[in-house]
Coordinates of C-alpha atoms and ligand atoms in Angstrom, one line a residue:
Chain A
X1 CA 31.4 55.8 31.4
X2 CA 29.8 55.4 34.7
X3 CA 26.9 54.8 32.8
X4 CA 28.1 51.2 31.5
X5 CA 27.9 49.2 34.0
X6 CA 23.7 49.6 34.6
X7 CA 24.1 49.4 30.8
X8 CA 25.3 45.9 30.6
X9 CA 23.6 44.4 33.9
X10 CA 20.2 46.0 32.5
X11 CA 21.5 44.0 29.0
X12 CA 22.1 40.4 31.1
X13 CA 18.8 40.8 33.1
X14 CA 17.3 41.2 30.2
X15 CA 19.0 38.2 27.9
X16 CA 17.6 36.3 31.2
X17 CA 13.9 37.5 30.8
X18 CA 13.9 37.6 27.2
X19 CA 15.1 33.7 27.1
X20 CA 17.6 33.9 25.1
X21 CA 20.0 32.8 28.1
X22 CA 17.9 29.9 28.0
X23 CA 18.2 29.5 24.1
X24 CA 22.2 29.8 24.6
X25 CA 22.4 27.3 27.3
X26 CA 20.2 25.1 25.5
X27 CA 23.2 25.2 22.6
X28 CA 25.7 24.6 24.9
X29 CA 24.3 21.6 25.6
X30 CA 23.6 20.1 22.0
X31 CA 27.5 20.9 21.8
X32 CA 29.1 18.9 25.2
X33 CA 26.3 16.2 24.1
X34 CA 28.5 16.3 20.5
X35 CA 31.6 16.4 22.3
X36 CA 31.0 13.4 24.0
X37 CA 31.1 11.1 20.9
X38 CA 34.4 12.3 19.8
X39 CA 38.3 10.9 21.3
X40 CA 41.3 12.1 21.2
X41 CA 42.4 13.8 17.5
X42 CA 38.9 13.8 16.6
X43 CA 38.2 15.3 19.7
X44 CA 40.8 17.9 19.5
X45 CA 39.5 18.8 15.9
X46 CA 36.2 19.7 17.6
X47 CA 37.1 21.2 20.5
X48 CA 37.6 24.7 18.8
X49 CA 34.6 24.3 16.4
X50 CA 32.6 24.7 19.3
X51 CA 34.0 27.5 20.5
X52 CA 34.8 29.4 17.1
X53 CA 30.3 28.7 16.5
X54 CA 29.9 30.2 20.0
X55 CA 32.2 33.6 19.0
X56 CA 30.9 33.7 16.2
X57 CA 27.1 32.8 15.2
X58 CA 25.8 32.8 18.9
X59 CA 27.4 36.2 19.2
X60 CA 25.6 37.9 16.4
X61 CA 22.1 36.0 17.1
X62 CA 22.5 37.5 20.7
X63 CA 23.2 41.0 19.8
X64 CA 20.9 40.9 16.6
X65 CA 18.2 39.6 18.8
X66 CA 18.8 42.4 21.5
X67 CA 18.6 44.7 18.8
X68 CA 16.1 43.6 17.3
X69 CA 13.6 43.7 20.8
X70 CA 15.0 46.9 21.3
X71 CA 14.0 48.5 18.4
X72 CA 10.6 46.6 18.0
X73 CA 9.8 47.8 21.8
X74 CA 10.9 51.3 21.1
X75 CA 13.2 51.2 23.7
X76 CA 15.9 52.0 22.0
X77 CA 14.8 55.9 21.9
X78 CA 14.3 55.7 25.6
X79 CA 18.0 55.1 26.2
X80 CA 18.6 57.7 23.6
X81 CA 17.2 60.0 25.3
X82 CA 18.7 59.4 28.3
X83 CA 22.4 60.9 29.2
X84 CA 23.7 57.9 27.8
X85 CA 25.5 58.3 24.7
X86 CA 26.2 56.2 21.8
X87 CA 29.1 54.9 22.4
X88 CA 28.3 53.9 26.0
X89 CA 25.6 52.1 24.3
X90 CA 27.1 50.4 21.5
X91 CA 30.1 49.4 23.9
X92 CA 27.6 48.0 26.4
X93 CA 26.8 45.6 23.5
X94 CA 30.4 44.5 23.2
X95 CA 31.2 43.5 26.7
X96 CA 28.3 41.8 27.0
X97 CA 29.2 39.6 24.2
X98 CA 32.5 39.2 25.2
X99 CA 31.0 38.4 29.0
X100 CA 28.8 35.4 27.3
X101 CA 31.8 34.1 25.0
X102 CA 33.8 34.0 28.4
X103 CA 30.8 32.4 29.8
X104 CA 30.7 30.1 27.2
X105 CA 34.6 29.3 27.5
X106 CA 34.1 28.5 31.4
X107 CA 31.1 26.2 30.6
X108 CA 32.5 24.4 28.0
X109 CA 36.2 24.0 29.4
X110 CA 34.4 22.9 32.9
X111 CA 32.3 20.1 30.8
X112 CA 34.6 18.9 28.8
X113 CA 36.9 18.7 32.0
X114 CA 34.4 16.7 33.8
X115 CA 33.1 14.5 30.7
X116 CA 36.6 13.6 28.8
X117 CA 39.0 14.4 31.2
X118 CA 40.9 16.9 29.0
X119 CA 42.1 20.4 29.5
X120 CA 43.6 23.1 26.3
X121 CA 45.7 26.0 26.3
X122 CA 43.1 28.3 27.7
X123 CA 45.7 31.1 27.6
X124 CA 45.8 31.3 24.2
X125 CA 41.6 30.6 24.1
X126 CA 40.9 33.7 26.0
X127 CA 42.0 36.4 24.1
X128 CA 41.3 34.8 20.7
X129 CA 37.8 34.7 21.5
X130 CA 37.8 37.9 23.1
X131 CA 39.0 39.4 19.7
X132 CA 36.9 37.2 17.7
X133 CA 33.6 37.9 19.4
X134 CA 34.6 42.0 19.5
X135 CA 34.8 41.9 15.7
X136 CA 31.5 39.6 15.6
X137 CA 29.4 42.1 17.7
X138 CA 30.1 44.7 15.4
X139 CA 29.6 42.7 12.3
X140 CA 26.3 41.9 14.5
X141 CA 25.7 45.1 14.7
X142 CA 26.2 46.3 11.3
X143 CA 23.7 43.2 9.4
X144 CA 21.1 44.6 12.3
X145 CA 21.2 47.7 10.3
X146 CA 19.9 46.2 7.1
X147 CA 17.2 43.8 8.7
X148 CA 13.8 44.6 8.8
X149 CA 13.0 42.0 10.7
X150 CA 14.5 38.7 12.7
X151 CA 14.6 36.5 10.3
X152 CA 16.2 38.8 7.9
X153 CA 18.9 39.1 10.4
X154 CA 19.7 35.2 10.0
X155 CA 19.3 35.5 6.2
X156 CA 21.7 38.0 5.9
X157 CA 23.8 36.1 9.1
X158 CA 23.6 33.4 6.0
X159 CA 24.7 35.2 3.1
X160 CA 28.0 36.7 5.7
X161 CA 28.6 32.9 6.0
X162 CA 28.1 31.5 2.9
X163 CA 30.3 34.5 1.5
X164 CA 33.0 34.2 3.7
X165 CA 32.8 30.4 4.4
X166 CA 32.9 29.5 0.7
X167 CA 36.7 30.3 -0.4
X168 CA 37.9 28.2 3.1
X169 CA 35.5 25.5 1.7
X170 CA 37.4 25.4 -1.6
X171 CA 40.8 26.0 -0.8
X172 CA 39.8 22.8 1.2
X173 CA 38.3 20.8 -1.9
X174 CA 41.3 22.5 -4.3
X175 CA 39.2 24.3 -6.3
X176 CA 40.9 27.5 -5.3
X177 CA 44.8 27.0 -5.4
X178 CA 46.7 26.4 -2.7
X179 CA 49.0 30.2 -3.5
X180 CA 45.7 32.3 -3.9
X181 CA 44.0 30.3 -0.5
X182 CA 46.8 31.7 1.5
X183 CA 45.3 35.0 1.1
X184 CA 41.7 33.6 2.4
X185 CA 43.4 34.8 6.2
X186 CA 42.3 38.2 5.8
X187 CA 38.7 36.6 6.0
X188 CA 37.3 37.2 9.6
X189 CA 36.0 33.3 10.1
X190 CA 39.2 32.1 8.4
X191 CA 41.4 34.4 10.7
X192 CA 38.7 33.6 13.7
X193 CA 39.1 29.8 13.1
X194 CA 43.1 30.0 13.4
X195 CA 43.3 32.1 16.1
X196 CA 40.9 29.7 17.7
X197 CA 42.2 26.8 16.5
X198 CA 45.6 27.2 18.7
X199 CA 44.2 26.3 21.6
X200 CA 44.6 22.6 20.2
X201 CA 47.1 22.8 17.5
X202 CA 50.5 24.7 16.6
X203 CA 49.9 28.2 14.7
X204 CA 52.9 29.9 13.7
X205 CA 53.5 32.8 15.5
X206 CA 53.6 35.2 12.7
X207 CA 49.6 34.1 11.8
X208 CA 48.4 34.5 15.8
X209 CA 50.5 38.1 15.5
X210 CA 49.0 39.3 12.3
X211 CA 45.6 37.5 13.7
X212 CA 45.5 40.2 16.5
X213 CA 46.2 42.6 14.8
X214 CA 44.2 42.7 11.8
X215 CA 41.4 41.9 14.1
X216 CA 41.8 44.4 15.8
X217 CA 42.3 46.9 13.2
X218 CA 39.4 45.7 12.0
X219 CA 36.9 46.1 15.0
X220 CA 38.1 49.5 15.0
X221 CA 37.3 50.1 11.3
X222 CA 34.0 48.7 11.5
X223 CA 33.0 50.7 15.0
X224 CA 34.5 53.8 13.4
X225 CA 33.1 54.0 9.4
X226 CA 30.8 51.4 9.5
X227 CA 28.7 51.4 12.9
X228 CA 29.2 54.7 14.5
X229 CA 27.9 57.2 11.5
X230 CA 24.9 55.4 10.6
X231 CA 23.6 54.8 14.4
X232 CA 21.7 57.2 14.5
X233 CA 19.6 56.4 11.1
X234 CA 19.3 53.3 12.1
X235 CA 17.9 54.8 15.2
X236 CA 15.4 56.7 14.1
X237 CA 14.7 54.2 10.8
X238 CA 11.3 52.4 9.9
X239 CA 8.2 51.9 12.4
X240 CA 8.9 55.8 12.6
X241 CA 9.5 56.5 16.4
Chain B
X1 CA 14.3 78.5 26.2
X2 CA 14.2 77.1 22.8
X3 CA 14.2 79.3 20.0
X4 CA 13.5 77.7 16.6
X5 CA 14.8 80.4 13.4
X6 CA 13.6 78.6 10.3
X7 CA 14.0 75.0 10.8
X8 CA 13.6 72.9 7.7
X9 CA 13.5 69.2 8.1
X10 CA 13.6 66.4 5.3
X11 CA 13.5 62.5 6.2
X12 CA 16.2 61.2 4.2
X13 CA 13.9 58.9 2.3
X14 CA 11.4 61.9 1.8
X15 CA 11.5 63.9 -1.4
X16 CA 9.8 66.8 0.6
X17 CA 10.5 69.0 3.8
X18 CA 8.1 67.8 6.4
X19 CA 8.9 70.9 8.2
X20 CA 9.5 73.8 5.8
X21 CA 10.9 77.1 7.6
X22 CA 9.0 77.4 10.9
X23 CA 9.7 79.6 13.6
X24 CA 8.8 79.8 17.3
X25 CA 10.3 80.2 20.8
X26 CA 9.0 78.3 24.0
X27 CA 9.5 80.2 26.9
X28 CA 10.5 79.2 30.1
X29 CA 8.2 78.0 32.4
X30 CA 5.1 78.0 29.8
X31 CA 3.2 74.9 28.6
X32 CA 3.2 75.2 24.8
X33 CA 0.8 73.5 22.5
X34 CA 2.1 72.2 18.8
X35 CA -1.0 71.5 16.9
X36 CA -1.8 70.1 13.6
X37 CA -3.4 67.5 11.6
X38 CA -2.2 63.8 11.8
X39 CA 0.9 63.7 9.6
X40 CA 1.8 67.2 9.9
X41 CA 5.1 66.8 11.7
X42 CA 4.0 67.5 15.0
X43 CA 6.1 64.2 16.6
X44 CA 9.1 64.9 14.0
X45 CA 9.1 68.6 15.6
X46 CA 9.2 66.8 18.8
X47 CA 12.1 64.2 17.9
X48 CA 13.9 67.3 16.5
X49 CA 14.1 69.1 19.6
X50 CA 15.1 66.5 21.7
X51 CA 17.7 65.8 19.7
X52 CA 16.8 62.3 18.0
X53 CA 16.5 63.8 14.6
X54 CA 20.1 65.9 13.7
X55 CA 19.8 66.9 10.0
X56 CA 18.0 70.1 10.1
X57 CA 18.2 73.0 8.8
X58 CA 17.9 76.5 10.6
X59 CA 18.7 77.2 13.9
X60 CA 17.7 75.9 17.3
X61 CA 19.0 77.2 20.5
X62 CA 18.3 75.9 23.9
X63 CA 19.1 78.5 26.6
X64 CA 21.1 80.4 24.1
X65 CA 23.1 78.3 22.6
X66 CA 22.9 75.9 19.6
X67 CA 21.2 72.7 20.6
X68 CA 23.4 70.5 18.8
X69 CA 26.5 72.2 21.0
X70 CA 24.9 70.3 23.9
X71 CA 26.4 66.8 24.7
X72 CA 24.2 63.9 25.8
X73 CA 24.1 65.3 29.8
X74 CA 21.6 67.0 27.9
X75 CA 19.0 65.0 28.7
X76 CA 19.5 65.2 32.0
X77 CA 17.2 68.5 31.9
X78 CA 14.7 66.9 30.0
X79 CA 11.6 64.4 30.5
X80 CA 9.9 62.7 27.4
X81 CA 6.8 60.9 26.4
X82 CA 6.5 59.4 23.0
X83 CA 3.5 58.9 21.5
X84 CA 3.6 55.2 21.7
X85 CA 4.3 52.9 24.3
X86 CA 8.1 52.6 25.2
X87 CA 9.0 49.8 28.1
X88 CA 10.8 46.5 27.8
X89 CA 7.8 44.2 27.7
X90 CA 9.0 40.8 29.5
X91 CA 10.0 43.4 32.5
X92 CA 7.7 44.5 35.0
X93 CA 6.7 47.9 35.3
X94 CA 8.6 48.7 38.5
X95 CA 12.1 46.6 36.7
X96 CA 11.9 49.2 33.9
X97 CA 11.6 52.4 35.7
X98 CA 14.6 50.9 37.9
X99 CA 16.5 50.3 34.5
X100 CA 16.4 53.5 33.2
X101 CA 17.0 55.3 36.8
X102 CA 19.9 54.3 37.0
X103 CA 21.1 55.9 33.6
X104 CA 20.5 59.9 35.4
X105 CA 22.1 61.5 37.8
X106 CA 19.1 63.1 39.7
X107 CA 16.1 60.5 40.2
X108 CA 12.8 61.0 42.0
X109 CA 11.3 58.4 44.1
X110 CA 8.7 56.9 42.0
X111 CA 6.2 55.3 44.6
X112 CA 4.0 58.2 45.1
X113 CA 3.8 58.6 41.6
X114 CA 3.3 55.5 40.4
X115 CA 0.5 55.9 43.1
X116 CA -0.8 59.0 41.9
X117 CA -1.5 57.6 38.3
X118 CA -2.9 54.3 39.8
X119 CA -0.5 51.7 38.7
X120 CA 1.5 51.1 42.1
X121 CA -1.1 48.0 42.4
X122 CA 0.5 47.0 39.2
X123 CA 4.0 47.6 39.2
X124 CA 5.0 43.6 39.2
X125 CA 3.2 42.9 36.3
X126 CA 4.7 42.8 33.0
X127 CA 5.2 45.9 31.1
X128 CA 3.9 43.9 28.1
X129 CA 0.6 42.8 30.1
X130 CA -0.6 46.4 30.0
X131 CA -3.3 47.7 28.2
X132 CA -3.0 50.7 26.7
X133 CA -4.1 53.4 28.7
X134 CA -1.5 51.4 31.5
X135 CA 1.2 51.8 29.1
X136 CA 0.9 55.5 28.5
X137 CA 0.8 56.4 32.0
X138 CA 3.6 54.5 32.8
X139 CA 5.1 56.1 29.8
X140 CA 4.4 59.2 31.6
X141 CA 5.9 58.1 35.1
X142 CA 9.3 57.4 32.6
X143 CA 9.5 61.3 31.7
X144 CA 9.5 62.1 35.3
X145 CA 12.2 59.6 36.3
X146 CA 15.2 62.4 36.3
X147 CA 13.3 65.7 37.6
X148 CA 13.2 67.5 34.5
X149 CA 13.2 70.7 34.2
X150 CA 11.5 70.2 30.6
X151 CA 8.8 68.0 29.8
X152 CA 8.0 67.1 25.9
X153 CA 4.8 64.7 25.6
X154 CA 3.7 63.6 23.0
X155 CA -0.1 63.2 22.6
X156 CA 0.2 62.3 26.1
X157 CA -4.1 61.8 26.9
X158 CA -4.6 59.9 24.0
X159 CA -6.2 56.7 24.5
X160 CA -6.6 57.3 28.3
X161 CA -10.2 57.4 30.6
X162 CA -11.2 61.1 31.5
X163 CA -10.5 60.2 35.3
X164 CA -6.7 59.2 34.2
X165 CA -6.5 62.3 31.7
X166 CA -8.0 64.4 34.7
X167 CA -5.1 63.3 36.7
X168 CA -2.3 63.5 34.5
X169 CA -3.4 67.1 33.1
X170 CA -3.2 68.2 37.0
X171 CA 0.2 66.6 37.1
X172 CA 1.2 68.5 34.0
X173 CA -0.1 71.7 35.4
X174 CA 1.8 71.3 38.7
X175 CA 4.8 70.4 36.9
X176 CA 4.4 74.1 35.2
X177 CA 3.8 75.3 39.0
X178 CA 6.9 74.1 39.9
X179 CA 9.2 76.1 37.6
X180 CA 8.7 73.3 34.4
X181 CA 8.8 74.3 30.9
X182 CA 6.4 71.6 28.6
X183 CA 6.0 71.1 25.1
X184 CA 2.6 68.9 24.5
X185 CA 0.8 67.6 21.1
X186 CA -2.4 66.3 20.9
X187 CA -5.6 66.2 18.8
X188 CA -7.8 66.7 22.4
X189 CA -9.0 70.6 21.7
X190 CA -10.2 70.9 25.1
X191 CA -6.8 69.7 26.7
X192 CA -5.3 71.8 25.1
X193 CA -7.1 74.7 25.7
X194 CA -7.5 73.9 29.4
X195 CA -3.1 73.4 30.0
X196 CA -1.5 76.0 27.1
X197 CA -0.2 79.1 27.4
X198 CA 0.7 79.3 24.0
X199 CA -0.2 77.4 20.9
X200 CA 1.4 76.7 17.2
X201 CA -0.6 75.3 14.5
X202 CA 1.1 73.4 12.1
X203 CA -0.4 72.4 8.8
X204 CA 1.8 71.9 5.5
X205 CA 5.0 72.4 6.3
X206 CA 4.2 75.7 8.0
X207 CA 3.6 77.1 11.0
X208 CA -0.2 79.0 10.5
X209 CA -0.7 80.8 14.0
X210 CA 1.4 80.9 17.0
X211 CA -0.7 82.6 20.0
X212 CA -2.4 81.8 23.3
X213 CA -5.7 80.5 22.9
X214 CA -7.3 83.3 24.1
X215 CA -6.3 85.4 21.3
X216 CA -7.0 83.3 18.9
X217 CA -10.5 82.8 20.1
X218 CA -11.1 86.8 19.7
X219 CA -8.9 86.8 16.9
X220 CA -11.7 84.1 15.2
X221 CA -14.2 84.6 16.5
X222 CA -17.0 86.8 15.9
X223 CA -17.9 89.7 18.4
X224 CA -21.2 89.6 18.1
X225 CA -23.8 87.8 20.8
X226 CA -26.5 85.5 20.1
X227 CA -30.2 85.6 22.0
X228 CA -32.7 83.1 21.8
X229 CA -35.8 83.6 23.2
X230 CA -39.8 82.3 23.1
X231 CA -42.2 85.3 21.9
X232 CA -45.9 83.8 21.4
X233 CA -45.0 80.4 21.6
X234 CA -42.5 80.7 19.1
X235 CA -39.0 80.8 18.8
X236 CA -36.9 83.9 17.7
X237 CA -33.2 84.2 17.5
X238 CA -31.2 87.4 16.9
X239 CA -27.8 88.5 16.7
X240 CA -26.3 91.6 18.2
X241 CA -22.7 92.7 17.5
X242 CA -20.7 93.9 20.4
X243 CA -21.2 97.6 19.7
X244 CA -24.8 97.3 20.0
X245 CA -25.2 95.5 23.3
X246 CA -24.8 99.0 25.2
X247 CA -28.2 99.7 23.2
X248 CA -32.0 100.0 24.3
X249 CA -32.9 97.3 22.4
X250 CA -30.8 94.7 23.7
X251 CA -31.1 95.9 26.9
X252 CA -34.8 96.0 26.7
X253 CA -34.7 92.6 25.4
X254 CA -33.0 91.1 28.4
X255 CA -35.6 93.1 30.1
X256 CA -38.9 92.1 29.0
X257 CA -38.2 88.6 27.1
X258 CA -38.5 85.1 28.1
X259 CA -34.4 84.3 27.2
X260 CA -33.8 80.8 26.6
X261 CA -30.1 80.9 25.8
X262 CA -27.5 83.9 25.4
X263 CA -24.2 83.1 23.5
X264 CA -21.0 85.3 23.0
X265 CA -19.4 84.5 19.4
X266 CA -16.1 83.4 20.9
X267 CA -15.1 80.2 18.9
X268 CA -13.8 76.9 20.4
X269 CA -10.0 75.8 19.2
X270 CA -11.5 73.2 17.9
X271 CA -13.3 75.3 15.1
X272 CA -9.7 77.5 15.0
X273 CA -8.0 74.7 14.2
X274 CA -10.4 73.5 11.1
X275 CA -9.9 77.1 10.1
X276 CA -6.4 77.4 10.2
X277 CA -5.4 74.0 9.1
X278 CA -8.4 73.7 6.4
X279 CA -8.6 69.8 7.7
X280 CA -11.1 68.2 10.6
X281 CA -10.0 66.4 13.6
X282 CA -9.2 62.7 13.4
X283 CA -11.2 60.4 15.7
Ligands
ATP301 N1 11.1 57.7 10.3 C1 10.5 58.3 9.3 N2 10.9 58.2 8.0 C2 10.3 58.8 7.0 N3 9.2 59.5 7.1 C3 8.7 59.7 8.3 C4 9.3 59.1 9.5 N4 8.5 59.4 10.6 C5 7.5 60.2 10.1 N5 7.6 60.4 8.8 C6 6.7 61.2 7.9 O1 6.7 62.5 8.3 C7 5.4 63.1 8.3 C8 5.1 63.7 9.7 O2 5.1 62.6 10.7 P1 4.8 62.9 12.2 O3 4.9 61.6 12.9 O4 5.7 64.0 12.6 O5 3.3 63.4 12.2 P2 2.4 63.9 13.4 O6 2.1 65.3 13.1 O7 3.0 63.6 14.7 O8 1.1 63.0 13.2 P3 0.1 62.3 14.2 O9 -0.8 63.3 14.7 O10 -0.6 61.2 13.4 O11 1.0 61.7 15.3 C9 4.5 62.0 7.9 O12 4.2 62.1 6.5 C10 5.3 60.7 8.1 O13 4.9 59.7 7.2
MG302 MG1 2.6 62.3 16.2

């Protein structure tokens, strides 16, 4: 495991060079610029959108576009064939999203400090989106598999969201009832969103327990039958090495 | 080294075996040649034995034990070139031979190489600011990052000036000094013939000849020698077959003629390879 930490400083020099720092920071901004307009409830209702949009999207768009360069450049195989193994690699990828979530969190939380004058419960902030952007590295991960290109990583970032996105949004209008939309937890935004979401507002505790844990069931799932056996193909896949 | 028992290889959205039951061994310390026409398999060979490519079928052992048995330390032993350029492009040169450093255990120091192959001028520019023939070469400098005791390049002259190829094929040949084992391709006959001690032609599927150029030269070639030479203003040209150049007449030729050219029949790998594959050389 020696091997991760030149893994993941290579991975932030890069996300520096490659701009997409830059294109992170440059959302950050948009958001605190959004936060400003908002008071009090309002204010609180936002608070965790911006951080739950941060987990999630910006967490796949970073490690779909690292992919993405990697495998366009080639120099994916390079690192393959180096003593590094695939786990080492595909972890690298993890803590590096969960680095620029945490980054995000200390950004954020400073700004909003400084502009409104408000602080949250940061201790339960920190490991929700630690879980939250673990599970949305691999999902990352995985819809990097199927694209062919960049922007057929963001169409199928889409379709993820307008699948999973589409049962909260009718439980909320009523069009799915209010027994079934119970069940819409075991969704990871929905799950995402309430672990989140208790940063501003009361969960009960059985929701943040099973939030963990399914989560984290579910990374592991996804790592183990999902990502891990079909690394390789996607590897060695397309352009032809 | 490696010993390859009838590997069989299918890309899994191929109907057909690319390879289809080859066999050959690479010995320690040799350069070895894999030849064949574009599409052939030569890289897929290549990806196979470095372990990129795991669903074949057959055996391969690497110092005498299944390759597959080996774990990723691996590649510490070994050094590859891929046939096209492989860098981070918004890092310099010198940034992506620094990345990948630190990924081995062993490193060399990389100045007097990146010298050697004239690029030390260059090593704060870009990656991606390269032209081609910069690219490859740094490509090369890549393979020798962790010492390795194995070298694989793939088509490894191709698309560089003879002055570069001329210093990269010394490289290669002191590499072999040194105690280094090296797989090569490439579709450059005379490289070839000038750095392998052994070559494989590969056409179909199927391996056609494994043998060292030498051989295969006599093997093909026809053992005869050709004279030309001016009588009365004219010229005559005649054949003599090995047996016959112990004979008066050829001697008496040489003798008393005007010779304008003498030939032995030895072919060039070039025309072995046209033979043996039953296709011409690209480019
Ligand atoms: N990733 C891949 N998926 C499917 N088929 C592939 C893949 N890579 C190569 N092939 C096919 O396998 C065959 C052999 O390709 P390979 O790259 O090994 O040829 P080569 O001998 O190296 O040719 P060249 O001299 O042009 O480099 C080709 O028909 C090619 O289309
Ligand atoms: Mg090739």
């Amino acid at each position: 495991m020696g091997r991760l930490l030149p893994l993941v400083k290579g991975e932030f020099d890069r996300l520096n060079k490659y701009n997409l720092f830059t294109a992170n920071f440059v959302v950050l901004l948009f958001w605190v610029g959004l936060a400003f307009f908002f008071e009090g409830e309002e204010l609180k209702m936002f608070v965790p959108v911006i951080f739950l949009m941060d987990s999630t999207m910006m967490t796949i768009m970073l490690v779909g576009a690292s992919l993405f360069y990697e495998k366009q450049e080639h120099t994916m195989n390079s690192i393959m064939i180096s003593p590094v193994t695939e786990d080492e690699y595909l972890f690298s990828k993890v803590i590096v999203g969960v680095l620029n979530s945490l980054i995000t969190v200390i950004f954020i939380s400073a700004a909003l400090y400084f502009v409104k004058g408000v602080i949250y419960n940061y201790l339960l902030l920190i490991p929700a989106i630690i879980i939250v952007t673990v599970v949305h590295t691999m999902i990352g991960i995985r819809l990097s598999y199927h694209a062919k290109s960049f922007s057929s990583l963001l169409v199928n970032f889409m379709v993820y969201i307008f699948l999973f996105l589409l049962p909260t949004v009718f439980a909320t209008l009523g069009i799915i009832d209010a027994n079934l939309a119970k069940y819409l937890i075991v969704l990871p935004p929905e799950i995402s969103s309430i672990l989140i979401g208790a940063l501003a507002r009361d969960v009960e505790l059985w929701k943040l327990l099973f939030g963990y844990t399914y989560l984290s069931v579910l990374s592991f799932v996804l790592y183990r039958f999902m990502i891990k056996p079909k690394f390789n193909e996607y590897i060695m896949r397309e352009t032809g090495v | 080294m490696f010993k390859v028992r009838n590997l069989r290889f299918k890309y899994p959205s191929s109907k057909e075996y690319t390879i289809n039951g080859i066999d050959f061994e690479i010995k320690n310390g040799e350069i070895f040649g894999f030849l064949g026409p574009s599409a052939a398999g030569k890289s897929t060979v290549q990806k196979i034995l470095i372990k990129l490519l795991k669903g074949f079928e057959g055996e391969i052992e690497y110092y005498g034990k299944p390759l597959l048995s080996y774990n990723d330390e691996f590649y510490q032993d070994i050094g590859v070139s891929f046939e096209m350029p492989i860098s981070f492009s918004k890092l310099t040169a010198m940034e992506n031979l620094d990345f990948f450093k630190k990924l081995y255990k062993q490193t060399v120091d990389v100045e007097p190489l990146l010298k050697r192959v004239g690029l030390w001028d260059d090593r704060d520019k870009k990656a991606g600011e390269y032209s081609k023939g910069m690219k490859i070469r740094l490509n090369f400098i890549r393979a020798l990052l962790n010492k390795p005791k194995m070298l694989f390049l793939d088509e490894p002259t191709n698309g560089l000036d003879p002055g570069n190829a001329r210093i990269m094929k010394d490289m290669i040949l002191e590499f072999k000094k040194q105690g280094g084992t090296v797989f090569i391709t490439s579709h450059i006959m005379s490289d070839i013939d000038e750095l392998c001690d052994r070559v494989a032609f590969i056409a179909d599927g199927k391996l056609r000849e494994v043998d060292t150029p030498r051989n295969l030269k006599i093997k093909y070639g026809k053992r005869m020698v050709k004279v030309e030479y001016k009588e009365e203003g004219s010229l005559i040209v005649r054949e003599f077959s090995m047996n016959e150049i112990k004979t008066s007449a050829f001697c008496e030729l040489l003798r008393d003629k005007d010779i304008e050219t003498l030939h032995s029949g030895e072919t060039t790998l070039e025309e072995i390879f046209i033979k043996v594959t039953g296709v011409t050389l690209r480019g």
